[in-house]
């Protein structure tokens, strides 16, 4: 994550100037503390998400204190908690006091503000516009700090779009969530000047109420997570999620507990949270599989992807069957030659390792001709290709001609699609090994066949 | 899973397969003898760290009954035909199509019949990489060995031809 020491400064300061509400108490606290905290937390920016998630319970408990005086107290406590969490991560926080300032700013807006903040942190391009995003954050902080006062865009965390902010303010929390997310995403994606964000701050949204609502909503979810919390952060997952432009909670921690944050506007009971975690795990695995299966980068959707995976696994298994049968025919003739070809095998293995997996349909069809493959859905294709292969095999049916050669040649010259692939395979790997023997043998066989 | 990508693993598997082929074991005879030997060698190369490899390794010894709880002192479980709830409970994989395909997939991968979705997908990824290595190695074997056989026959043929003249 990138470091944005500046924007903390400017955000706090600017925000203080503009926000009438918590101006008095907060500026002194935040400007100094935030700078320090930012310097440290920047290193931990990735951990911020989880740290903040753990903080949920703390802000939630502190939110009720909405008075201006109470804000500072709340802020202090929150910062302290954030500091504790940051400490557990790795930061040598100067003091929990400093961190409490951070907490206050980011704990109140349950989910999206921390995420958005981190996204800003991660985007170095935002540095020049530090004032503007800072305004946004400051606005949020202020709104959360004074949830009761609700002076500044309560729960709205989107940066650049004034209109969106206004919309968010007006709409209910549910619909506002979608808009907020969009705006937040835009904020993440765009580096456009955020001058509009300044005006956004001045909008006295009625969002404070909404923000308070959201805060309360997230409370139970966060509490469940926090109770189990071991105060350890996972740097990778949160940063990944941030970059993915999802206002998600970091789903997993490598350590004991899974830190999950409920999405804004979604159910926050532990069951759905756990379900969401599992769903994300599964989608992660599906992406892994997508990389393994060749030619599935464009496929979207679980059903089609699973279909491709199943087909590929079946294809590989059939290839293994076919090759094992081929090996069986070759094997008895090799008793005395195995040692000679161990080294050649090793060469070929190295070359094979570099080959991309090729769908070798011609091999598959030849296997079917031996009635080893029993896949009903493949039979039409197999029959057609089998005919082709039969045609190819005929000229090579010669008593002197070994079955191996006959099987090798049709794949090489018969089917156009795979032939080039196989041809390259053969060229790269077998030229060095087999060229001499192969070509000579062919000549010999042909020469023998004519008189014979 | 990254271990499958290394050429080292492929060489290891190649050696294991070679040993299996050389040994004149009775298990090698029969239509699927070599396939079983190849799968066994593959599971050996996986060192039993994945579920499918354990299923292959211990499936042979039990004569077809998949031993699911080897850790628990070798308890033998019979393969059940109904579908385990583990798959359904995991994350609500929406749609009957998806669930059907998951079932099919879990049947394809050895030893993954009663696993939740996440495990099945992880095992599938590992299994796919292993199968890829198996196919490449066996293809290399076949090509090298058949070329060797051809060369051997050629030398024999030359000798015969010379003898004839």
XYZ file of C-alpha atoms in Angstrom:
617
model
C 0.000 0.000 0.000
C 1.199 3.443 -0.672
C 1.835 6.004 1.863
C -0.214 9.067 2.138
C 0.993 11.014 4.992
C -0.141 14.233 3.536
C -3.675 13.660 3.033
C -4.272 12.828 6.571
C -2.987 16.197 7.487
C -4.914 18.101 4.941
C -8.012 16.100 5.417
C -8.189 16.703 9.043
C -7.310 20.300 8.824
C -9.601 21.114 5.993
C -12.344 19.200 7.472
C -12.037 20.993 10.670
C -12.319 24.260 8.909
C -15.468 23.331 7.172
C -17.334 21.331 9.610
C -18.884 23.493 12.163
C -19.916 20.722 14.337
C -17.097 18.800 15.743
C -14.638 21.434 14.784
C -13.674 22.547 18.194
C -12.806 19.295 19.768
C -11.581 17.354 16.880
C -9.010 19.444 15.119
C -6.503 19.520 17.867
C -6.859 15.873 18.398
C -6.903 14.774 14.879
C -4.378 16.875 13.093
C -1.510 15.963 15.265
C -2.562 12.474 16.014
C -3.645 11.602 12.600
C -0.381 12.542 11.056
C 1.457 10.283 13.333
C -1.007 7.561 12.984
C -0.938 7.768 9.250
C 2.761 7.414 9.142
C 2.465 4.211 10.968
C -0.704 2.958 9.555
C 0.437 3.460 6.064
C 2.669 0.539 6.553
C -0.242 -1.293 7.879
C -2.694 0.044 5.428
C -3.407 -3.394 4.267
C -4.134 -4.368 7.780
C -6.362 -1.448 8.217
C -9.354 -3.231 6.952
C -9.100 -6.037 9.364
C -8.069 -3.732 12.103
C -11.022 -1.577 11.412
C -13.274 -4.517 11.212
C -12.184 -5.483 14.595
C -12.918 -2.001 15.642
C -16.504 -2.234 14.733
C -17.584 -3.105 18.132
C -15.719 -0.244 19.608
C -17.243 2.442 17.478
C -20.592 0.928 17.800
C -20.426 1.182 21.487
C -19.186 4.681 21.264
C -21.552 5.900 18.699
C -24.329 6.750 21.035
C -22.256 9.533 22.410
C -23.152 12.076 19.906
C -22.509 15.306 21.617
C -19.623 17.383 20.575
C -17.963 16.843 23.857
C -18.679 13.199 23.691
C -17.074 13.093 20.313
C -13.677 13.683 21.595
C -14.155 10.994 24.140
C -15.424 8.663 21.539
C -12.597 9.522 19.305
C -10.113 8.896 21.993
C -11.506 5.541 22.753
C -11.770 4.563 19.180
C -8.308 5.647 18.428
C -7.128 3.674 21.346
C -8.773 0.589 20.048
C -7.459 1.102 16.597
C -4.100 1.615 18.092
C -4.329 -1.620 19.947
C -5.249 -3.404 16.805
C -2.531 -1.712 14.861
C -0.139 -2.595 17.560
C -0.997 -6.174 17.353
C -0.280 -5.985 13.684
C 3.189 -4.633 13.856
C 3.140 -0.946 14.214
C 5.085 0.407 17.032
C 2.442 2.913 17.732
C 3.646 5.884 19.607
C 0.699 5.734 21.825
C -2.717 4.398 21.899
C -3.848 7.906 22.269
C -2.763 8.711 18.788
C -4.369 5.714 17.410
C -7.599 6.446 19.045
C -7.840 9.468 16.843
C -7.582 7.249 13.874
C -10.135 4.937 15.217
C -12.633 7.603 15.646
C -12.336 8.719 12.120
C -12.719 5.364 10.622
C -14.530 3.217 12.971
C -17.872 4.864 12.822
C -18.628 4.425 9.181
C -18.918 0.755 9.439
C -17.817 -0.781 6.295
C -17.258 1.410 3.395
C -15.321 4.258 4.880
C -12.436 2.170 5.986
C -12.350 0.493 2.693
C -12.504 3.681 0.829
C -9.893 5.158 2.971
C -7.602 2.325 2.238
C -8.296 2.587 -1.398
C -7.257 6.138 -1.271
C -4.182 5.213 0.557
C -3.328 2.668 -2.010
C -3.672 5.057 -4.841
C -0.687 7.293 -5.044
C -2.352 9.421 -7.618
C -4.600 10.642 -4.971
C -1.826 12.356 -3.269
C -2.124 15.565 -5.201
C -5.750 15.556 -4.434
C -5.149 14.792 -0.889
C -7.226 17.693 0.103
C -10.253 16.443 -1.637
C -10.274 12.862 -0.529
C -9.232 14.125 2.772
C -12.337 16.171 2.770
C -14.354 13.165 2.046
C -12.795 11.194 4.771
C -12.894 14.068 7.098
C -16.487 14.537 6.313
C -17.121 10.975 7.079
C -15.128 11.107 10.190
C -16.957 14.102 11.304
C -20.242 12.607 10.503
C -19.443 9.525 12.375
C -17.853 11.273 15.195
C -20.953 13.318 15.557
C -23.363 10.701 14.619
C -25.821 12.348 16.848
C -25.087 15.747 15.415
C -25.146 14.394 11.953
C -23.800 17.494 10.490
C -21.777 16.194 7.653
C -22.657 13.552 5.179
C -23.277 10.961 7.778
C -22.473 7.674 6.319
C -21.508 8.670 2.897
C -18.114 7.697 1.931
C -17.907 8.333 -1.623
C -15.380 10.718 -2.726
C -15.666 12.354 -5.980
C -19.284 12.618 -6.787
C -21.181 15.341 -5.189
C -24.336 14.264 -6.814
C -23.868 10.819 -5.524
C -23.310 12.112 -2.106
C -26.469 14.042 -2.303
C -28.298 11.047 -3.592
C -26.882 8.905 -0.925
C -28.021 11.334 1.606
C -31.490 11.457 0.350
C -32.059 7.882 -0.414
C -32.635 5.271 2.132
C -29.709 3.457 3.456
C -30.381 0.482 1.276
C -30.415 2.249 -1.999
C -27.827 4.592 -0.765
C -25.541 1.668 -0.339
C -25.497 0.880 -3.980
C -24.841 4.462 -4.880
C -22.230 4.805 -2.288
C -20.537 1.784 -3.601
C -20.590 3.143 -7.074
C -19.174 6.399 -5.983
C -16.597 4.706 -3.925
C -15.668 2.555 -6.835
C -15.384 5.562 -8.995
C -13.254 7.159 -6.421
C -11.015 4.203 -6.482
C -10.952 3.952 -10.172
C -10.723 7.567 -11.153
C -8.109 10.019 -10.317
C -10.183 12.884 -11.447
C -10.022 16.028 -9.477
C -12.135 15.805 -6.486
C -12.994 19.380 -6.279
C -16.560 18.419 -6.171
C -15.854 16.515 -3.073
C -15.249 19.734 -1.295
C -18.736 20.862 -1.876
C -19.915 17.493 -0.824
C -18.639 18.102 2.581
C -20.538 21.253 2.914
C -23.732 19.446 2.191
C -25.270 18.851 5.470
C -26.612 15.522 4.697
C -29.295 14.042 6.694
C -27.160 11.053 6.458
C -26.146 11.239 9.990
C -29.243 9.345 10.789
C -28.525 6.886 8.083
C -24.979 6.593 9.160
C -26.134 5.926 12.626
C -28.454 3.291 11.323
C -25.686 1.669 9.447
C -23.476 1.833 12.418
C -26.021 0.034 14.428
C -26.546 -2.505 11.729
C -22.946 -3.337 11.529
C -22.655 -3.573 15.213
C -23.992 -7.055 15.677
C -22.002 -8.399 12.791
C -18.901 -6.746 13.943
C -19.414 -7.834 17.429
C -19.601 -11.410 16.437
C -16.450 -10.995 14.525
C -14.783 -9.018 17.175
C -15.585 -11.416 19.901
C -13.696 -14.058 18.128
C -11.044 -11.694 17.117
C -7.530 -12.434 17.841
C -6.419 -9.012 16.750
C -4.288 -10.236 14.007
C -4.475 -8.823 10.581
C -4.074 -10.295 7.249
C -2.247 -7.978 4.993
C -2.892 -9.717 1.759
C -6.566 -10.355 1.682
C -7.743 -6.874 2.568
C -5.488 -5.215 0.080
C -6.618 -7.586 -2.573
C -10.210 -6.898 -1.810
C -9.642 -3.206 -1.916
C -8.137 -3.394 -5.270
C -10.920 -5.497 -6.532
C -13.254 -2.600 -6.059
C -15.535 -4.485 -3.843
C -16.692 -2.999 -0.674
C -16.094 -6.233 1.067
C -14.654 -7.193 4.248
C -11.396 -9.005 4.076
C -12.642 -12.480 4.162
C -9.841 -14.466 5.629
C -6.987 -14.206 7.927
C -4.218 -16.638 7.758
C -4.331 -17.061 11.496
C -6.929 -18.347 13.833
C -9.986 -16.392 13.042
C -11.651 -15.217 9.931
C -12.276 -11.527 9.965
C -15.334 -10.736 8.027
C -17.142 -7.546 7.590
C -20.686 -7.379 6.434
C -21.401 -5.476 3.329
C -23.363 -2.383 3.674
C -27.027 -3.063 3.425
C -26.674 -6.791 3.696
C -27.600 -9.129 6.424
C -25.163 -9.113 9.216
C -25.971 -12.210 11.164
C -23.178 -14.636 11.608
C -24.706 -17.233 9.349
C -24.831 -15.113 6.286
C -21.393 -13.803 7.040
C -19.970 -17.252 7.215
C -21.788 -18.127 4.068
C -20.306 -15.172 2.335
C -16.862 -16.200 3.421
C -17.405 -19.646 2.025
C -18.754 -18.294 -1.182
C -15.700 -16.180 -1.651
C -13.465 -19.109 -0.923
C -15.270 -21.108 -3.517
C -15.068 -18.400 -6.109
C -11.366 -18.140 -5.407
C -10.934 -21.808 -6.079
C -12.995 -21.555 -9.218
C -10.665 -18.880 -10.486
C -7.720 -21.108 -9.770
C -9.314 -23.863 -11.741
C -10.063 -21.486 -14.532
C -6.374 -20.816 -14.860
C -5.611 -24.490 -14.994
C -8.084 -25.407 -17.666
C -6.896 -24.183 -21.038
C -9.139 -21.889 -22.943
C -11.456 -20.998 -20.127
C -10.543 -17.434 -19.525
C -13.655 -16.136 -21.195
C -16.018 -18.510 -19.555
C -18.145 -16.926 -16.910
C -20.572 -18.580 -14.630
C -20.203 -21.501 -12.377
C -22.205 -23.995 -14.396
C -20.341 -23.511 -17.640
C -17.025 -23.397 -15.875
C -17.765 -26.605 -14.045
C -18.780 -28.134 -17.317
C -15.448 -27.250 -18.824
C -13.625 -28.548 -15.823
C -15.459 -31.826 -15.968
C -14.769 -32.171 -19.650
C -11.121 -31.466 -19.170
C -10.723 -33.934 -16.355
C -12.479 -36.567 -18.394
C -10.268 -35.773 -21.323
C -7.141 -36.134 -19.275
C -8.315 -39.389 -17.800
C -9.086 -40.761 -21.204
C -5.682 -39.725 -22.437
C -4.113 -41.563 -19.560
C -6.082 -44.653 -20.414
C -5.089 -44.467 -24.017
C -1.454 -43.885 -23.253
C -1.401 -46.728 -20.781
C -2.795 -49.024 -23.402
C -0.211 -47.778 -25.834
C 2.497 -48.358 -23.303
C 1.254 -51.857 -22.820
C 1.731 -52.631 -26.470
C 5.150 -51.071 -26.504
C 6.300 -52.515 -23.260
C 6.958 -56.168 -24.008
C 9.259 -55.186 -26.844
C 11.486 -53.088 -24.709
C 12.957 -55.375 -22.161
C 16.443 -54.828 -23.369
C 16.211 -51.200 -24.326
C 14.977 -49.516 -21.217
C 18.321 -48.339 -19.983
C 19.148 -46.673 -23.245
C 16.085 -44.577 -23.131
C 16.051 -43.463 -19.572
C 18.121 -40.445 -20.408
C 16.059 -39.695 -23.456
C 12.977 -39.845 -21.331
C 14.406 -37.313 -19.012
C 15.047 -34.991 -21.901
C 11.578 -35.458 -23.150
C 10.150 -34.919 -19.725
C 11.777 -31.585 -19.521
C 10.407 -30.661 -22.865
C 7.009 -31.965 -21.991
C 6.943 -29.851 -18.918
C 7.074 -26.816 -21.112
C 4.387 -27.925 -23.458
C 1.036 -26.381 -22.871
C -1.719 -28.873 -22.454
C -3.057 -29.634 -25.847
C -6.438 -31.118 -26.445
C -5.254 -34.108 -28.350
C -8.425 -35.240 -29.940
C -6.898 -37.540 -32.477
C -5.269 -39.555 -29.755
C -8.571 -39.696 -28.063
C -10.246 -41.067 -31.109
C -7.640 -43.695 -31.641
C -8.187 -44.754 -28.086
C -11.832 -45.188 -28.839
C -10.958 -47.401 -31.725
C -9.510 -49.697 -29.167
C -12.775 -49.545 -27.278
C -11.241 -48.284 -24.135
C -13.012 -45.010 -24.031
C -16.571 -45.354 -22.901
C -17.865 -41.841 -22.955
C -21.244 -41.847 -24.627
C -21.325 -38.180 -25.289
C -18.197 -38.423 -27.329
C -19.184 -41.227 -29.616
C -20.399 -39.163 -32.563
C -17.149 -37.281 -32.724
C -15.197 -40.416 -32.194
C -16.899 -42.291 -34.941
C -16.188 -39.615 -37.469
C -12.590 -39.315 -36.551
C -12.294 -43.036 -36.298
C -13.191 -43.296 -39.933
C -10.517 -40.846 -40.801
C -8.021 -42.792 -38.858
C -9.084 -46.014 -40.441
C -8.451 -44.516 -43.809
C -5.046 -43.429 -42.719
C -4.201 -46.719 -41.219
C -4.816 -48.745 -44.319
C -1.754 -47.805 -46.309
C 0.313 -48.483 -43.257
C -1.029 -51.905 -42.584
C 2.015 -53.818 -43.383
C 3.295 -56.885 -41.731
C 6.698 -55.439 -41.233
C 5.332 -52.163 -40.105
C 5.085 -52.107 -36.381
C 1.799 -51.173 -34.854
C 3.496 -48.418 -33.022
C 4.486 -46.703 -36.171
C 1.043 -47.028 -37.631
C -0.408 -45.453 -34.585
C 2.129 -42.753 -34.601
C 1.817 -41.733 -38.172
C -1.916 -41.104 -38.493
C -1.824 -38.632 -35.671
C 1.057 -36.987 -37.330
C -0.376 -36.657 -40.777
C -4.025 -37.469 -40.536
C -6.002 -34.925 -38.673
C -5.212 -31.398 -39.593
C -6.090 -29.661 -36.379
C -4.002 -31.644 -34.027
C -1.381 -32.575 -36.505
C 0.345 -29.247 -36.308
C 0.301 -29.425 -32.543
C 1.504 -32.944 -32.548
C 3.914 -32.098 -35.263
C 5.513 -29.458 -33.136
C 5.522 -31.834 -30.258
C 7.239 -34.401 -32.307
C 9.566 -31.930 -33.866
C 10.726 -30.446 -30.650
C 11.046 -33.525 -28.588
C 11.598 -36.417 -30.831
C 13.851 -34.985 -33.454
C 16.728 -34.977 -31.144
C 16.004 -38.482 -30.041
C 14.271 -40.421 -32.680
C 15.070 -38.776 -35.933
C 17.767 -41.076 -36.967
C 16.088 -44.283 -36.042
C 12.673 -43.219 -37.181
C 13.497 -42.044 -40.634
C 15.877 -44.854 -41.259
C 13.371 -47.335 -40.129
C 10.813 -45.866 -42.443
C 13.146 -46.162 -45.363
C 13.980 -49.665 -44.441
C 10.401 -50.660 -44.080
C 9.451 -49.194 -47.389
C 12.372 -50.740 -49.101
C 11.521 -54.029 -47.555
C 7.876 -53.738 -48.366
C 8.356 -53.379 -52.068
C 10.132 -56.563 -52.663
C 8.243 -58.197 -49.777
C -0.334 -27.224 -6.186
C 2.614 -25.270 -7.372
C 4.745 -28.315 -6.837
C 3.253 -29.913 -9.883
C 4.624 -27.244 -12.084
C 8.218 -28.052 -11.488
C 10.150 -30.173 -13.897
C 11.586 -31.899 -10.886
C 8.221 -33.394 -10.058
C 7.866 -34.630 -13.553
C 11.203 -36.336 -13.402
C 10.325 -37.898 -10.103
C 7.154 -39.241 -11.544
C 8.948 -40.442 -14.614
C 11.359 -42.426 -12.549
C 8.617 -43.934 -10.490
C 6.721 -44.916 -13.579
C 9.807 -46.393 -15.102
C 10.382 -48.514 -12.069
C 6.814 -49.660 -12.152
C 7.093 -50.573 -15.797
C 10.310 -52.425 -15.344
C 9.153 -54.521 -12.484
C 7.470 -57.595 -13.820
C 4.626 -57.355 -11.391
C 1.465 -59.235 -11.965
C -0.481 -56.074 -11.439
C 0.858 -54.798 -14.706
C -0.970 -57.404 -16.729
C -4.547 -56.945 -17.779
C -6.196 -54.186 -19.741
C -5.806 -51.530 -17.081
C -2.696 -52.799 -15.420
C -0.476 -50.071 -16.691
C -3.049 -47.424 -15.962
C -3.295 -48.547 -12.391
C 0.445 -48.617 -12.082
C 0.676 -45.138 -13.543
C -1.985 -43.807 -11.189
C -0.287 -45.438 -8.281
C 3.009 -43.885 -9.216
C 1.293 -40.534 -9.552
C -0.281 -40.804 -6.148
C 3.085 -41.769 -4.746
C 4.623 -38.692 -6.232
C 1.938 -36.621 -4.566
C 3.123 -38.115 -1.279
C -0.390 -38.579 -0.094
C -0.882 -34.954 0.716
C -4.042 -34.672 -1.264
C -7.174 -36.610 -0.790
C -7.251 -38.144 -4.223
C -3.728 -39.439 -3.864
C -4.596 -41.100 -0.597
C -7.658 -42.608 -2.178
C -5.586 -44.077 -4.969
C -2.863 -45.365 -2.714
C -5.173 -47.043 -0.291
C -7.833 -47.944 -2.769
C -5.563 -50.503 -4.312
C -4.834 -52.242 -1.073
C -8.498 -52.549 -0.232
C -9.502 -54.012 -3.525
C -11.855 -51.322 -4.665
C -13.399 -50.090 -1.462
C -12.247 -46.595 -0.890
C -10.848 -46.130 2.543
C -11.940 -42.777 3.690
C -10.623 -42.632 7.184
C -7.185 -43.954 7.060
C -6.110 -41.628 9.776
C -8.629 -43.074 12.156
C -6.872 -46.388 12.269
C -7.870 -47.628 8.857
C -11.587 -47.681 9.172
C -13.133 -48.855 5.980
C -16.147 -47.017 4.779
C -18.360 -48.262 2.082
C -19.094 -45.962 -0.749
C -22.500 -44.571 -0.286
C -24.682 -43.749 -3.179
C -26.665 -40.856 -1.805
C -25.162 -37.466 -2.028
C -23.565 -36.056 1.031
C -24.945 -32.946 2.613
C -21.535 -31.375 2.771
C -21.873 -30.087 -0.716
C -25.228 -28.515 -0.197
C -24.422 -26.874 3.047
C -21.417 -25.111 1.698
C -22.213 -21.650 0.578
C -25.444 -22.375 -1.187
C -24.085 -23.112 -4.596
C -27.095 -21.870 -6.371
C -28.859 -23.895 -8.980
C -29.436 -27.565 -9.497
C -27.186 -27.571 -12.556
C -24.245 -26.436 -10.545
C -24.906 -29.015 -7.901
C -25.240 -31.782 -10.427
C -21.970 -30.862 -11.995
C -20.317 -30.689 -8.654
C -21.523 -34.173 -7.924
C -20.200 -35.369 -11.221
C -16.889 -33.714 -10.610
C -16.589 -35.205 -7.182
C -17.166 -38.600 -8.701
C -14.485 -38.031 -11.283
C -11.825 -37.123 -8.805
C -10.996 -40.140 -6.702
C -11.785 -39.891 -3.056
C -13.831 -36.738 -3.185
C -17.332 -38.008 -2.975
C -18.279 -36.675 0.398
C -16.416 -33.448 0.455
C -17.758 -29.924 0.616
C -17.530 -27.764 -2.416
C -14.363 -25.940 -1.515
C -12.473 -29.153 -0.896
C -13.722 -30.667 -4.104
C -12.511 -27.707 -6.092
C -9.136 -27.711 -4.401
C -8.709 -31.427 -4.963
C -9.759 -30.997 -8.557
C -7.101 -28.390 -9.127
C -4.438 -30.630 -7.667
C -5.694 -33.630 -9.560
C -5.763 -31.763 -12.847
C -2.182 -30.670 -12.477
C -1.167 -34.198 -11.585
C -3.031 -35.646 -14.544
C -1.294 -33.215 -16.803
C 2.057 -34.403 -15.596
C 0.958 -37.980 -15.966
C -0.140 -37.473 -19.548
C 3.033 -35.694 -20.522
C 5.252 -38.281 -18.926
C 3.419 -41.222 -20.342
C 3.390 -39.701 -23.772
C 7.130 -39.194 -23.563
C 7.526 -42.741 -22.447
C 5.449 -44.107 -25.239
C 7.219 -42.106 -27.845
C 10.668 -42.893 -26.600
C 9.969 -46.524 -26.059
C 8.226 -47.023 -29.333
C 11.033 -45.288 -31.129
C 13.410 -47.549 -29.329
C 11.415 -50.557 -30.360
C 11.404 -49.385 -33.923
C 15.112 -48.807 -33.889
C 15.667 -52.176 -32.338
C 13.552 -53.838 -34.920
C 15.352 -51.956 -37.614
C 18.689 -53.242 -36.459
C 17.242 -56.702 -36.292
C 15.745 -56.267 -39.704
C 19.058 -55.153 -41.107
C 20.680 -58.153 -39.668
C 18.037 -60.370 -41.195
C 18.338 -58.734 -44.562
C 22.059 -59.105 -44.492
C 21.680 -62.663 -43.431
C 19.366 -63.248 -46.337
C 21.826 -61.866 -48.803
